[in-house]
Amino acid sequence: MEFIIKKWIGGLLMPLPFALLLLFASLLMLFFSDRQVIAKLLTLCSFLILFSFSLLPSAYHLTKPLERQYPPLLKADQSFDYILVLGSSGIDDPNLPITGQLSATALSRFSEVLRLHYANPDAMIIVSGSGFGDTQSHAQLLEQLAVTLQIPKQKIIRLDYTLDTAQEAKVMSLIIDGKKAALVTSATHMPRAMQLFKRFHQSPTPAPAMYLAKDHSNGLPWYNYIPSAYQLYKSERSMHEYLGQLQQWLLKKMREEEILPAETTVE
């Protein structure tokens, strides 16, 4: 239940749902109350949120500070014992090839896993992610993808029941303790993921994937600055991470003040 509540609250605080909630509230006031000034202000706020978060400069400046906290892993051959890939999303649809069942985020992360696997063929690959009610877990879908790409099945460890990054970090930290590991996740997600691994006394080597904020020092055609759903998507990915970091900070403070019980750490 806690996981579901967290997902609902986090989802509603994203720019698009939040702007729609404001717009819905303004419409209710316009038609069913005499608070016309407040209704107009809410409508204006809704427009400004959608407009600003859909612009390339806004998306770029929100995303880049997250993505550049950890540099890309350019030297792949580092004799890793484990390659860790955090879960993303996908839907089990047997009518599609496995590459069609997984999200673009999952495929981008796994392309980095594949690069590291070729450079470290003896490393074990840990895939993770629950099915969230689907017929197969996300870890099972990733395993199918790995086998399709000629990675030996015996080189894969599945974590089928991890619900979020905190659970992934906790379980993976038990497995990699004392070993050399590479951590693969989206570049925007890497700072929060590394914070969680450090909570469990592990520091895997960051291997960021799926960069969204790319430098464009040579300039871009003017049409790139038209508000777009893609820029809104990048802004939402960044806001999701900032809210996640805020949540981690609040939980830490509450535990320090003994409002919440102390978290069990990996021994």
XYZ file of N, CA and C in Angstrom:
801
model
N 0.827 -1.212 0.000
C 0.000 0.000 0.000
C 0.862 1.264 0.000
N 1.951 1.254 0.795
C 2.843 2.415 0.836
C 3.425 2.704 -0.545
N 3.788 1.625 -1.264
C 4.360 1.786 -2.599
C 3.342 2.410 -3.552
N 2.076 1.947 -3.486
C 1.031 2.466 -4.367
C 0.751 3.939 -4.079
N 0.677 4.285 -2.784
C 0.428 5.679 -2.394
C 1.564 6.574 -2.893
N 2.802 6.088 -2.740
C 3.967 6.861 -3.191
C 3.904 7.108 -4.689
N 3.529 6.083 -5.452
C 3.439 6.222 -6.902
C 2.332 7.202 -7.305
N 1.198 7.145 -6.619
C 0.089 8.049 -6.933
C 0.469 9.499 -6.652
N 1.038 9.742 -5.469
C 1.397 11.115 -5.106
C 2.471 11.649 -6.050
N 3.503 10.823 -6.290
C 4.567 11.248 -7.198
C 4.061 11.508 -8.596
N 3.143 10.643 -9.073
C 2.596 10.820 -10.409
C 1.778 12.087 -10.548
N 0.981 12.396 -9.529
C 0.128 13.581 -9.590
C 0.922 14.884 -9.485
N 2.144 14.815 -8.947
C 2.959 16.016 -8.816
C 3.813 16.291 -10.059
N 3.742 15.415 -11.061
C 4.437 15.674 -12.316
C 3.776 16.847 -13.054
N 4.526 17.561 -13.897
C 3.985 18.780 -14.525
C 2.651 18.593 -15.243
N 2.504 17.546 -16.067
C 1.263 17.372 -16.825
C 0.071 17.064 -15.935
N 0.101 16.040 -15.059
C -1.052 15.785 -14.195
C -1.361 16.957 -13.268
N -0.294 17.603 -12.749
C -0.514 18.715 -11.833
C -1.195 19.883 -12.550
N -0.737 20.182 -13.768
C -1.361 21.253 -14.548
C -2.810 20.921 -14.869
N -3.095 19.658 -15.187
C -4.473 19.249 -15.480
C -5.354 19.340 -14.247
N -4.795 19.015 -13.079
C -5.565 19.162 -11.841
C -5.932 20.620 -11.594
N -4.965 21.521 -11.827
C -5.252 22.952 -11.675
C -6.313 23.402 -12.671
N -6.217 22.914 -13.904
C -7.192 23.283 -14.925
C -8.578 22.758 -14.563
N -8.634 21.547 -14.047
C -9.916 20.965 -13.635
C -10.533 21.771 -12.495
N -9.691 22.152 -11.516
C -10.191 22.960 -10.396
C -10.707 24.310 -10.891
N -9.996 24.900 -11.852
C -10.431 26.203 -12.370
C -11.765 26.082 -13.108
N -11.954 25.005 -13.849
C -13.217 24.804 -14.563
C -14.367 24.625 -13.594
N -14.126 23.892 -12.502
C -15.171 23.735 -11.489
C -15.573 25.092 -10.912
N -14.587 25.930 -10.654
C -14.882 27.260 -10.101
C -15.600 28.139 -11.112
N -15.197 28.041 -12.373
C -15.832 28.874 -13.402
C -17.321 28.555 -13.549
N -17.654 27.263 -13.469
C -19.035 26.849 -13.734
C -19.898 26.715 -12.483
N -19.267 26.494 -11.324
C -20.076 26.178 -10.154
C -19.830 27.088 -8.960
N -19.085 28.177 -9.158
C -18.891 29.124 -8.059
C -18.705 30.520 -8.631
N -18.633 31.479 -7.738
C -18.454 32.862 -8.189
C -17.011 33.334 -8.012
N -16.082 32.390 -7.775
C -14.674 32.746 -7.583
C -13.973 32.815 -8.939
N -14.379 33.757 -9.723
C -13.870 33.858 -11.084
C -12.394 34.255 -11.143
N -11.966 35.114 -10.248
C -10.569 35.564 -10.258
C -9.635 34.397 -9.946
N -9.976 33.616 -8.917
C -9.150 32.456 -8.561
C -9.138 31.446 -9.700
N -10.295 31.255 -10.320
C -10.386 30.307 -11.439
C -9.484 30.730 -12.587
N -9.465 32.018 -12.888
C -8.613 32.514 -13.968
C -7.136 32.379 -13.624
N -6.790 32.610 -12.359
C -5.397 32.454 -11.936
C -4.949 30.995 -12.050
N -5.826 30.070 -11.667
C -5.497 28.645 -11.779
C -5.327 28.239 -13.238
N -6.172 28.775 -14.103
C -6.044 28.487 -15.539
C -4.718 29.004 -16.079
N -4.356 30.214 -15.658
C -3.081 30.797 -16.090
C -1.904 29.962 -15.587
N -1.969 29.540 -14.322
C -0.892 28.710 -13.759
C -0.766 27.394 -14.519
N -1.900 26.804 -14.861
C -1.894 25.545 -15.606
C -1.201 25.728 -16.950
N -1.535 26.797 -17.640
C -0.908 27.072 -18.939
C 0.591 27.296 -18.793
N 0.991 28.097 -17.801
C 2.408 28.424 -17.625
C 3.229 27.178 -17.283
N 2.665 26.282 -16.485
C 3.372 25.040 -16.131
C 3.604 24.195 -17.373
N 2.543 23.975 -18.144
C 2.676 23.158 -19.352
C 3.617 23.809 -20.365
N 3.479 25.104 -20.541
C 4.298 25.812 -21.528
C 5.785 25.784 -21.148
N 6.079 26.138 -19.905
C 7.487 26.254 -19.501
C 8.186 24.901 -19.477
N 7.510 23.865 -18.985
C 8.143 22.546 -18.909
C 8.236 21.868 -20.278
N 7.555 22.399 -21.279
C 7.593 21.827 -22.634
C 8.646 22.487 -23.518
N 9.402 23.433 -22.971
C 10.429 24.125 -23.733
C 11.790 23.449 -23.570
N 12.584 23.451 -24.632
C 13.902 22.819 -24.589
C 14.809 23.427 -23.512
N 14.923 24.752 -23.379
C 15.821 25.290 -22.350
C 15.448 24.826 -20.941
N 14.150 24.795 -20.638
C 13.723 24.355 -19.309
C 14.084 22.897 -19.083
N 13.750 22.050 -20.053
C 14.045 20.620 -19.930
C 15.545 20.386 -19.814
N 16.324 21.107 -20.608
C 17.778 20.940 -20.615
C 18.384 21.300 -19.260
N 17.994 22.448 -18.715
C 18.592 22.910 -17.466
C 18.080 22.144 -16.252
N 16.936 21.500 -16.359
C 16.483 20.615 -15.291
C 17.226 19.284 -15.322
N 17.493 18.800 -16.527
C 18.029 17.452 -16.700
C 19.539 17.379 -16.580
N 20.257 18.341 -17.142
C 21.718 18.255 -17.200
C 22.382 18.139 -15.826
N 21.964 18.899 -14.797
C 22.627 18.750 -13.494
C 22.526 17.336 -12.926
N 21.457 16.630 -13.225
C 21.315 15.251 -12.767
C 22.231 14.322 -13.552
N 22.228 14.486 -14.877
C 22.936 13.546 -15.740
C 24.454 13.667 -15.650
N 24.962 14.846 -15.287
C 26.416 15.044 -15.322
C 27.064 14.917 -13.944
N 26.306 14.475 -12.950
C 26.924 14.254 -11.641
C 27.919 13.105 -11.682
N 27.647 12.118 -12.525
C 28.559 10.982 -12.691
C 28.941 10.890 -14.157
N 30.223 10.851 -14.466
C 30.660 10.826 -15.872
C 30.320 9.504 -16.530
N 30.211 9.479 -17.852
C 29.978 8.209 -18.560
C 31.155 7.263 -18.373
N 30.860 5.983 -18.374
C 31.898 4.971 -18.199
C 32.496 4.659 -19.573
N 33.512 5.412 -19.946
C 34.108 5.261 -21.279
C 34.989 4.016 -21.372
N 35.688 3.681 -20.299
C 36.545 2.493 -20.281
C 35.724 1.322 -19.738
N 35.220 0.489 -20.628
C 34.308 -0.582 -20.222
C 35.033 -1.776 -19.618
N 36.264 -2.047 -20.063
C 37.001 -3.214 -19.595
C 37.655 -2.911 -18.251
N 36.965 -3.268 -17.152
C 37.483 -3.000 -15.814
C 37.396 -4.239 -14.916
N 37.275 -5.408 -15.513
C 37.241 -6.674 -14.760
C 36.148 -6.682 -13.698
N 34.945 -6.306 -14.102
C 33.825 -6.312 -13.175
C 33.402 -7.743 -12.849
N 33.004 -7.947 -11.593
C 32.428 -9.233 -11.182
C 30.929 -9.265 -11.468
N 30.290 -8.097 -11.365
C 28.847 -8.005 -11.572
C 28.513 -6.777 -12.411
N 27.485 -6.913 -13.224
C 26.887 -5.786 -13.952
C 25.447 -5.695 -13.478
N 25.098 -4.604 -12.818
C 23.764 -4.414 -12.248
C 22.947 -3.517 -13.161
N 21.727 -3.923 -13.481
C 20.847 -3.054 -14.262
C 19.535 -2.886 -13.500
N 19.186 -1.652 -13.216
C 17.969 -1.375 -12.459
C 16.741 -1.495 -13.353
N 15.631 -1.846 -12.739
C 14.399 -2.093 -13.482
C 13.787 -0.829 -14.052
N 13.057 -1.003 -15.130
C 12.342 0.108 -15.764
C 10.889 -0.325 -15.967
N 10.462 -0.473 -17.213
C 9.074 -0.881 -17.467
C 8.992 -1.690 -18.749
N 7.910 -2.422 -18.850
C 7.637 -3.241 -20.023
C 6.323 -3.971 -19.825
N 5.804 -4.539 -20.889
C 4.542 -5.286 -20.826
C 4.721 -6.598 -21.565
N 4.363 -7.678 -20.902
C 4.472 -8.999 -21.522
C 3.404 -9.144 -22.603
N 3.819 -9.099 -23.845
C 2.922 -9.249 -24.990
C 3.553 -10.251 -25.956
N 3.142 -11.518 -25.895
C 3.776 -12.557 -26.716
C 3.608 -12.339 -28.223
N 2.737 -11.425 -28.619
C 2.572 -11.127 -30.040
C 3.676 -10.219 -30.582
N 4.510 -9.735 -29.684
C 5.601 -8.838 -30.073
C 6.942 -9.489 -29.765
N 7.985 -9.115 -30.514
C 9.332 -9.564 -30.119
C 9.690 -8.944 -28.786
N 10.668 -9.504 -28.112
C 11.014 -9.005 -26.783
C 11.438 -7.540 -26.815
N 12.035 -7.097 -27.913
C 12.434 -5.691 -28.028
C 11.218 -4.768 -28.104
N 10.060 -5.320 -28.493
C 8.834 -4.528 -28.539
C 8.079 -4.538 -27.230
N 8.419 -5.454 -26.333
C 7.734 -5.555 -25.050
C 8.344 -4.648 -23.982
N 9.594 -4.292 -24.172
C 10.286 -3.462 -23.194
C 10.243 -1.985 -23.587
N 10.273 -1.121 -22.592
C 10.237 0.324 -22.846
C 11.550 0.790 -23.459
N 11.510 1.988 -24.031
C 12.727 2.587 -24.601
C 13.790 2.769 -23.520
N 13.360 3.092 -22.308
C 14.308 3.249 -21.202
C 15.008 1.936 -20.902
N 14.230 0.846 -20.827
C 14.813 -0.464 -20.543
C 15.788 -0.884 -21.640
N 15.422 -0.639 -22.895
C 16.296 -1.015 -24.007
C 17.582 -0.195 -24.011
N 17.471 1.082 -23.689
C 18.659 1.936 -23.649
C 19.602 1.478 -22.537
N 19.043 1.162 -21.371
C 19.881 0.682 -20.271
C 20.555 -0.633 -20.652
N 19.813 -1.516 -21.323
C 20.390 -2.814 -21.629
C 21.434 -2.726 -22.730
N 21.364 -1.732 -23.572
C 22.422 -1.560 -24.571
C 23.751 -1.258 -23.883
N 23.701 -0.518 -22.763
C 24.916 -0.274 -21.980
C 25.378 -1.558 -21.294
N 24.423 -2.350 -20.811
C 24.765 -3.649 -20.226
C 25.486 -4.514 -21.248
N 24.983 -4.509 -22.467
C 25.580 -5.328 -23.530
C 27.009 -4.875 -23.819
N 27.239 -3.574 -23.852
C 28.594 -3.046 -24.076
C 29.536 -3.505 -22.963
N 29.068 -3.447 -21.720
C 29.899 -3.864 -20.593
C 30.118 -5.377 -20.599
N 29.088 -6.113 -21.018
C 29.209 -7.574 -21.067
C 30.296 -7.998 -22.059
N 30.347 -7.377 -23.218
C 31.366 -7.716 -24.209
C 32.773 -7.441 -23.675
N 32.917 -6.386 -22.862
C 34.222 -6.039 -22.302
C 34.555 -6.850 -21.052
N 33.512 -7.402 -20.398
C 33.694 -8.176 -19.168
C 32.873 -9.461 -19.258
N 33.249 -10.379 -20.139
C 32.410 -11.561 -20.399
C 32.239 -12.501 -19.220
N 33.107 -12.411 -18.214
C 32.978 -13.283 -17.049
C 32.060 -12.710 -15.972
N 31.630 -11.469 -16.124
C 30.795 -10.835 -15.112
C 29.378 -11.407 -15.116
N 28.805 -11.530 -13.929
C 27.396 -11.910 -13.795
C 26.534 -10.668 -13.996
N 25.391 -10.849 -14.643
C 24.465 -9.731 -14.889
C 23.258 -9.900 -13.988
N 22.974 -8.887 -13.182
C 21.813 -8.924 -12.291
C 20.722 -8.045 -12.873
N 19.580 -8.654 -13.206
C 18.419 -7.920 -13.731
C 17.341 -7.908 -12.656
N 16.547 -6.868 -12.630
C 15.597 -6.733 -11.525
C 14.299 -6.097 -11.980
N 13.297 -6.209 -11.130
C 12.011 -5.564 -11.380
C 10.845 -6.511 -11.273
N 9.864 -6.104 -10.503
C 8.637 -6.897 -10.327
C 7.774 -6.826 -11.586
N 6.743 -7.670 -11.607
C 5.803 -7.631 -12.723
C 4.658 -6.670 -12.496
N 4.455 -6.222 -11.238
C 3.369 -5.294 -10.894
C 2.035 -5.787 -11.447
N 1.790 -7.092 -11.313
C 0.531 -7.672 -11.770
C 0.576 -8.238 -13.170
N 1.651 -7.995 -13.911
C 1.778 -8.548 -15.257
C 2.085 -10.044 -15.166
N 1.935 -10.745 -16.276
C 2.157 -12.190 -16.286
C 3.631 -12.549 -16.130
N 4.530 -11.649 -16.475
C 5.954 -11.859 -16.272
C 6.554 -10.633 -15.590
N 7.562 -10.881 -14.774
C 8.247 -9.764 -14.123
C 9.119 -9.025 -15.135
N 9.484 -7.810 -14.764
C 10.393 -7.045 -15.618
C 11.742 -7.763 -15.719
N 12.166 -8.379 -14.620
C 13.423 -9.128 -14.638
C 13.364 -10.290 -15.626
N 12.211 -10.950 -15.723
C 12.066 -12.042 -16.691
C 12.156 -11.537 -18.128
N 11.554 -10.371 -18.389
C 11.629 -9.792 -19.732
C 13.072 -9.430 -20.082
N 13.797 -8.886 -19.110
C 15.198 -8.545 -19.360
C 16.030 -9.810 -19.592
N 15.708 -10.856 -18.869
C 16.416 -12.118 -19.085
C 16.164 -12.648 -20.497
N 14.903 -12.553 -20.953
C 14.590 -12.965 -22.328
C 15.402 -12.158 -23.342
N 15.489 -10.856 -23.103
C 16.262 -9.994 -23.999
C 17.728 -10.413 -24.003
N 18.271 -10.679 -22.818
C 19.675 -11.070 -22.718
C 19.947 -12.362 -23.483
N 19.074 -13.338 -23.320
C 19.251 -14.624 -24.002
C 19.122 -14.440 -25.513
N 18.182 -13.597 -25.934
C 18.021 -13.301 -27.360
C 19.285 -12.693 -27.950
N 20.002 -11.915 -27.131
C 21.234 -11.264 -27.579
C 22.462 -12.133 -27.316
N 22.223 -13.434 -27.135
C 23.299 -14.424 -27.020
C 24.103 -14.326 -25.723
N 23.516 -13.775 -24.673
C 24.156 -13.812 -23.364
C 23.759 -15.117 -22.682
N 24.705 -15.937 -22.217
C 24.362 -17.222 -21.594
C 23.435 -17.044 -20.389
N 22.410 -17.865 -20.300
C 21.429 -17.743 -19.226
C 22.066 -17.924 -17.851
N 23.111 -18.759 -17.779
C 23.755 -18.998 -16.490
C 24.534 -17.782 -15.993
N 24.669 -16.780 -16.856
C 25.348 -15.547 -16.459
C 24.376 -14.512 -15.883
N 23.102 -14.875 -15.763
C 22.068 -13.909 -15.370
C 21.485 -14.280 -14.008
N 21.370 -13.287 -13.146
C 20.697 -13.428 -11.854
C 19.449 -12.551 -11.896
N 18.296 -13.150 -11.601
C 17.029 -12.405 -11.639
C 16.560 -12.039 -10.240
N 16.113 -10.796 -10.102
C 15.444 -10.348 -8.880
C 14.018 -9.980 -9.272
N 13.093 -10.909 -9.073
C 11.739 -10.764 -9.607
C 10.787 -9.947 -8.741
N 11.151 -9.635 -7.501
C 10.162 -9.064 -6.587
C 10.555 -7.691 -6.046
N 11.557 -7.069 -6.618
C 11.930 -5.723 -6.173
C 10.960 -4.695 -6.760
N 10.422 -3.845 -5.896
C 9.389 -2.889 -6.318
C 9.951 -1.521 -6.688
N 11.045 -1.133 -6.058
C 11.592 0.202 -6.339
C 13.107 0.173 -6.180
N 13.729 1.339 -6.389
C 15.185 1.413 -6.371
C 15.748 1.084 -4.992
N 15.047 1.472 -3.944
C 15.533 1.188 -2.592
C 15.641 -0.316 -2.358
N 14.629 -1.062 -2.783
C 14.677 -2.517 -2.628
C 15.757 -3.130 -3.506
N 15.896 -2.622 -4.726
C 16.949 -3.120 -5.619
C 18.327 -2.907 -5.002
N 18.565 -1.713 -4.468
C 19.861 -1.405 -3.873
C 20.138 -2.300 -2.679
N 19.132 -2.555 -1.875
C 19.311 -3.379 -0.676
C 19.677 -4.820 -1.038
N 18.928 -5.411 -1.966
C 19.172 -6.811 -2.337
C 20.480 -6.943 -3.122
N 20.702 -6.045 -4.065
C 21.939 -6.111 -4.853
C 23.165 -5.906 -3.984
N 23.066 -5.048 -2.969
C 24.202 -4.792 -2.086
C 24.619 -6.049 -1.335
N 23.670 -6.883 -0.977
C 23.994 -8.154 -0.334
C 24.789 -9.057 -1.266
N 24.437 -9.035 -2.553
C 25.071 -9.927 -3.526
C 26.480 -9.471 -3.880
N 26.669 -8.161 -4.035
C 27.952 -7.660 -4.552
C 28.941 -7.310 -3.456
N 28.594 -7.532 -2.212
C 29.460 -7.136 -1.107
C 30.876 -7.690 -1.295
N 31.863 -6.805 -1.339
C 33.247 -7.200 -1.503
C 33.664 -7.461 -2.941
N 32.760 -7.274 -3.879
C 33.043 -7.525 -5.294
C 33.051 -6.211 -6.071
N 33.568 -6.267 -7.291
C 33.604 -5.083 -8.153
C 32.400 -5.124 -9.086
N 31.581 -4.083 -9.044
C 30.332 -4.072 -9.809
C 30.159 -2.761 -10.552
N 29.474 -2.860 -11.697
C 29.076 -1.676 -12.469
C 27.566 -1.521 -12.332
N 27.112 -0.299 -12.119
C 25.682 -0.024 -11.962
C 25.166 0.700 -13.194
N 24.188 0.091 -13.861
C 23.602 0.676 -15.069
C 22.184 1.151 -14.767
N 21.943 2.409 -14.998
C 20.593 2.976 -14.944
C 20.598 4.255 -15.777
N 19.450 4.889 -15.900
C 19.380 6.137 -16.667
C 20.241 7.209 -16.012
N 20.839 8.069 -16.823
C 21.735 9.095 -16.296
C 21.027 10.008 -15.297
N 19.746 10.322 -15.546
C 19.003 11.165 -14.609
C 18.781 10.454 -13.275
N 18.677 9.136 -13.316
C 18.371 8.341 -12.134
C 19.617 7.985 -11.328
N 20.797 8.111 -11.919
C 22.028 7.654 -11.290
C 22.313 8.303 -9.933
N 22.168 9.644 -9.766
C 22.477 10.223 -8.454
C 21.657 9.615 -7.318
N 20.367 9.443 -7.534
C 19.518 8.871 -6.474
C 19.868 7.408 -6.234
N 20.141 6.668 -7.314
C 20.506 5.253 -7.169
C 21.805 5.105 -6.377
N 22.797 5.925 -6.667
C 24.073 5.835 -5.961
C 23.909 6.194 -4.480
N 23.054 7.154 -4.171
C 22.784 7.496 -2.778
C 22.224 6.290 -2.027
N 21.344 5.555 -2.682
C 20.729 4.395 -2.044
C 21.741 3.271 -1.847
N 22.610 3.038 -2.813
C 23.643 2.007 -2.634
C 24.598 2.395 -1.510
N 24.948 3.664 -1.415
C 25.839 4.101 -0.350
C 25.187 3.937 1.021
N 23.872 4.025 1.072
C 23.170 3.780 2.337
C 23.419 2.355 2.825
N 23.614 1.451 1.867
C 23.874 0.052 2.218
C 25.366 -0.294 2.095
N 26.211 0.745 2.185
C 27.661 0.597 2.270
C 28.288 -0.018 1.021
N 27.728 0.273 -0.130
C 28.275 -0.209 -1.390
C 28.454 0.976 -2.335
N 29.513 0.914 -3.156
C 29.785 1.980 -4.125
C 30.126 1.365 -5.482
N 29.121 0.858 -6.193
C 29.396 0.317 -7.531
C 29.858 1.428 -8.472
N 30.527 1.031 -9.536
C 30.985 1.998 -10.536
C 29.801 2.455 -11.388
N 29.510 3.749 -11.435
C 28.361 4.221 -12.224
C 28.590 4.030 -13.725
N 27.585 3.507 -14.397
C 27.606 3.374 -15.859
C 26.303 3.959 -16.396
N 26.196 5.284 -16.461
C 24.935 5.924 -16.862
C 24.558 5.602 -18.311
N 23.255 5.543 -18.542
C 22.730 5.289 -19.890
C 21.605 6.275 -20.169
N 21.141 6.294 -21.404
C 19.988 7.091 -21.828
C 20.101 8.569 -21.417
N 21.075 9.249 -21.994
C 21.234 10.683 -21.746
C 20.152 11.469 -22.497
N 19.522 12.400 -21.796
C 18.466 13.223 -22.387
C 18.924 14.643 -22.682
N 19.853 15.161 -21.873
C 20.338 16.540 -22.045
C 21.679 16.511 -22.755
N 21.652 16.632 -24.061
C 22.881 16.616 -24.851
C 23.291 18.045 -25.190
N 24.602 18.303 -25.127
C 25.105 19.639 -25.427
C 24.863 19.983 -26.890
N 24.467 21.232 -27.126
C 24.194 21.681 -28.490
C 24.896 23.024 -28.720
N 26.220 23.014 -28.459
C 26.998 24.255 -28.559
C 27.039 24.809 -29.975
N 26.845 23.941 -30.972
C 26.864 24.414 -32.367
C 25.523 24.982 -32.809
N 24.560 24.998 -31.881
C 23.258 25.546 -32.209
C 22.322 24.491 -32.763
N 21.034 24.778 -32.669
C 20.003 23.882 -33.172
C 19.060 24.653 -34.078
N 18.412 23.977 -35.023
C 17.399 24.655 -35.839
C 16.315 25.263 -34.946
N 15.740 26.343 -35.377
C 14.794 27.092 -34.542
C 13.589 26.260 -34.120
N 13.184 25.280 -34.958
C 11.975 24.524 -34.625
C 12.163 23.638 -33.394
N 13.410 23.417 -32.946
C 13.643 22.653 -31.722
C 13.159 23.392 -30.484
N 12.928 24.693 -30.634
C 12.501 25.498 -29.490
C 10.986 25.640 -29.406
N 10.268 24.976 -30.294
C 8.801 24.930 -30.191
C 8.432 24.005 -29.044
N 7.504 24.375 -28.182
C 7.099 23.470 -27.097
C 6.706 22.095 -27.647
N 7.154 21.053 -26.977
C 6.881 19.705 -27.482
C 6.665 18.730 -26.329
N 5.992 17.618 -26.643
C 5.746 16.571 -25.653
C 7.056 15.914 -25.225
N 8.035 15.865 -26.128
C 9.312 15.238 -25.787
C 10.049 16.051 -24.729
N 10.038 17.375 -24.856
C 10.672 18.206 -23.838
C 9.924 18.098 -22.515
N 8.601 17.992 -22.581
C 7.806 17.801 -21.364
C 8.174 16.476 -20.704
N 8.394 15.431 -21.528
C 8.807 14.130 -21.001
C 10.140 14.259 -20.257
N 11.102 14.971 -20.840
C 12.399 15.129 -20.193
C 12.254 15.885 -18.873
N 11.410 16.915 -18.876
C 11.180 17.666 -17.636
C 10.557 16.780 -16.570
N 9.615 15.927 -16.975
C 8.958 15.045 -16.011
C 9.941 14.028 -15.441
N 10.836 13.486 -16.288
C 11.849 12.550 -15.786
C 12.709 13.227 -14.725
N 13.081 14.476 -14.971
C 13.920 15.199 -14.018
C 13.154 15.507 -12.735
N 11.921 15.977 -12.858
C 11.127 16.282 -11.674
C 10.896 15.037 -10.837
N 10.715 13.902 -11.491
C 10.556 12.632 -10.771
C 11.778 12.369 -9.891
N 12.959 12.638 -10.425
C 14.178 12.398 -9.656
C 14.348 13.411 -8.534
N 14.041 14.674 -8.788
C 14.146 15.671 -7.729
C 13.183 15.360 -6.582
N 11.973 14.929 -6.914
C 11.019 14.556 -5.871
C 11.490 13.318 -5.121
N 12.105 12.364 -5.848
C 12.651 11.182 -5.198
C 13.767 11.539 -4.228
N 14.633 12.468 -4.614
C 15.701 12.904 -3.725
C 15.136 13.612 -2.504
N 14.087 14.412 -2.716
C 13.432 15.094 -1.595
C 12.845 14.078 -0.630
N 12.206 13.047 -1.170
C 11.633 12.005 -0.323
C 12.717 11.316 0.501
N 13.864 10.983 -0.132
C 14.955 10.337 0.591
C 15.471 11.240 1.710
N 15.591 12.532 1.438
C 16.073 13.484 2.448
C 15.104 13.581 3.619
N 13.800 13.634 3.316
C 12.799 13.725 4.384
C 12.795 12.471 5.248
N 12.883 11.300 4.621
C 12.908 10.047 5.379
C 14.144 9.982 6.273
N 15.283 10.449 5.754
C 16.506 10.456 6.548
C 16.355 11.352 7.770
N 15.778 12.551 7.564
C 15.583 13.477 8.676
C 14.624 12.907 9.710
N 13.563 12.249 9.245
C 12.578 11.673 10.165
C 13.186 10.540 10.987
N 14.093 9.772 10.370
C 14.751 8.708 11.125
C 15.744 9.292 12.127
N 16.431 10.362 11.726
C 17.371 11.002 12.646
C 16.644 11.555 13.865
N 15.424 12.044 13.672
C 14.637 12.598 14.769
C 13.764 11.542 15.426
N 13.959 10.275 15.003
C 13.257 9.122 15.574
C 11.744 9.193 15.400
N 11.311 9.873 14.341
C 9.893 9.863 13.997
C 9.542 8.547 13.322
N 10.504 8.031 12.525
C 10.377 6.721 11.906
C 11.398 5.788 12.535
N 11.113 4.455 12.540
C 12.108 3.507 13.048
C 13.342 3.492 12.167
N 14.488 3.201 12.763
C 15.734 3.142 12.004
C 15.652 2.063 10.956
N 16.225 2.373 9.792
C 16.166 1.433 8.665
C 17.179 0.323 8.863
N 16.767 -0.900 8.515
C 17.674 -2.028 8.579
C 18.703 -1.908 7.462
N 19.968 -1.997 7.801
C 21.029 -1.887 6.798
C 21.606 -3.250 6.485
N 22.329 -3.319 5.400
C 22.955 -4.566 4.992
C 24.142 -4.858 5.898
N 24.226 -6.055 6.411
C 25.342 -6.433 7.283
C 26.412 -7.164 6.472
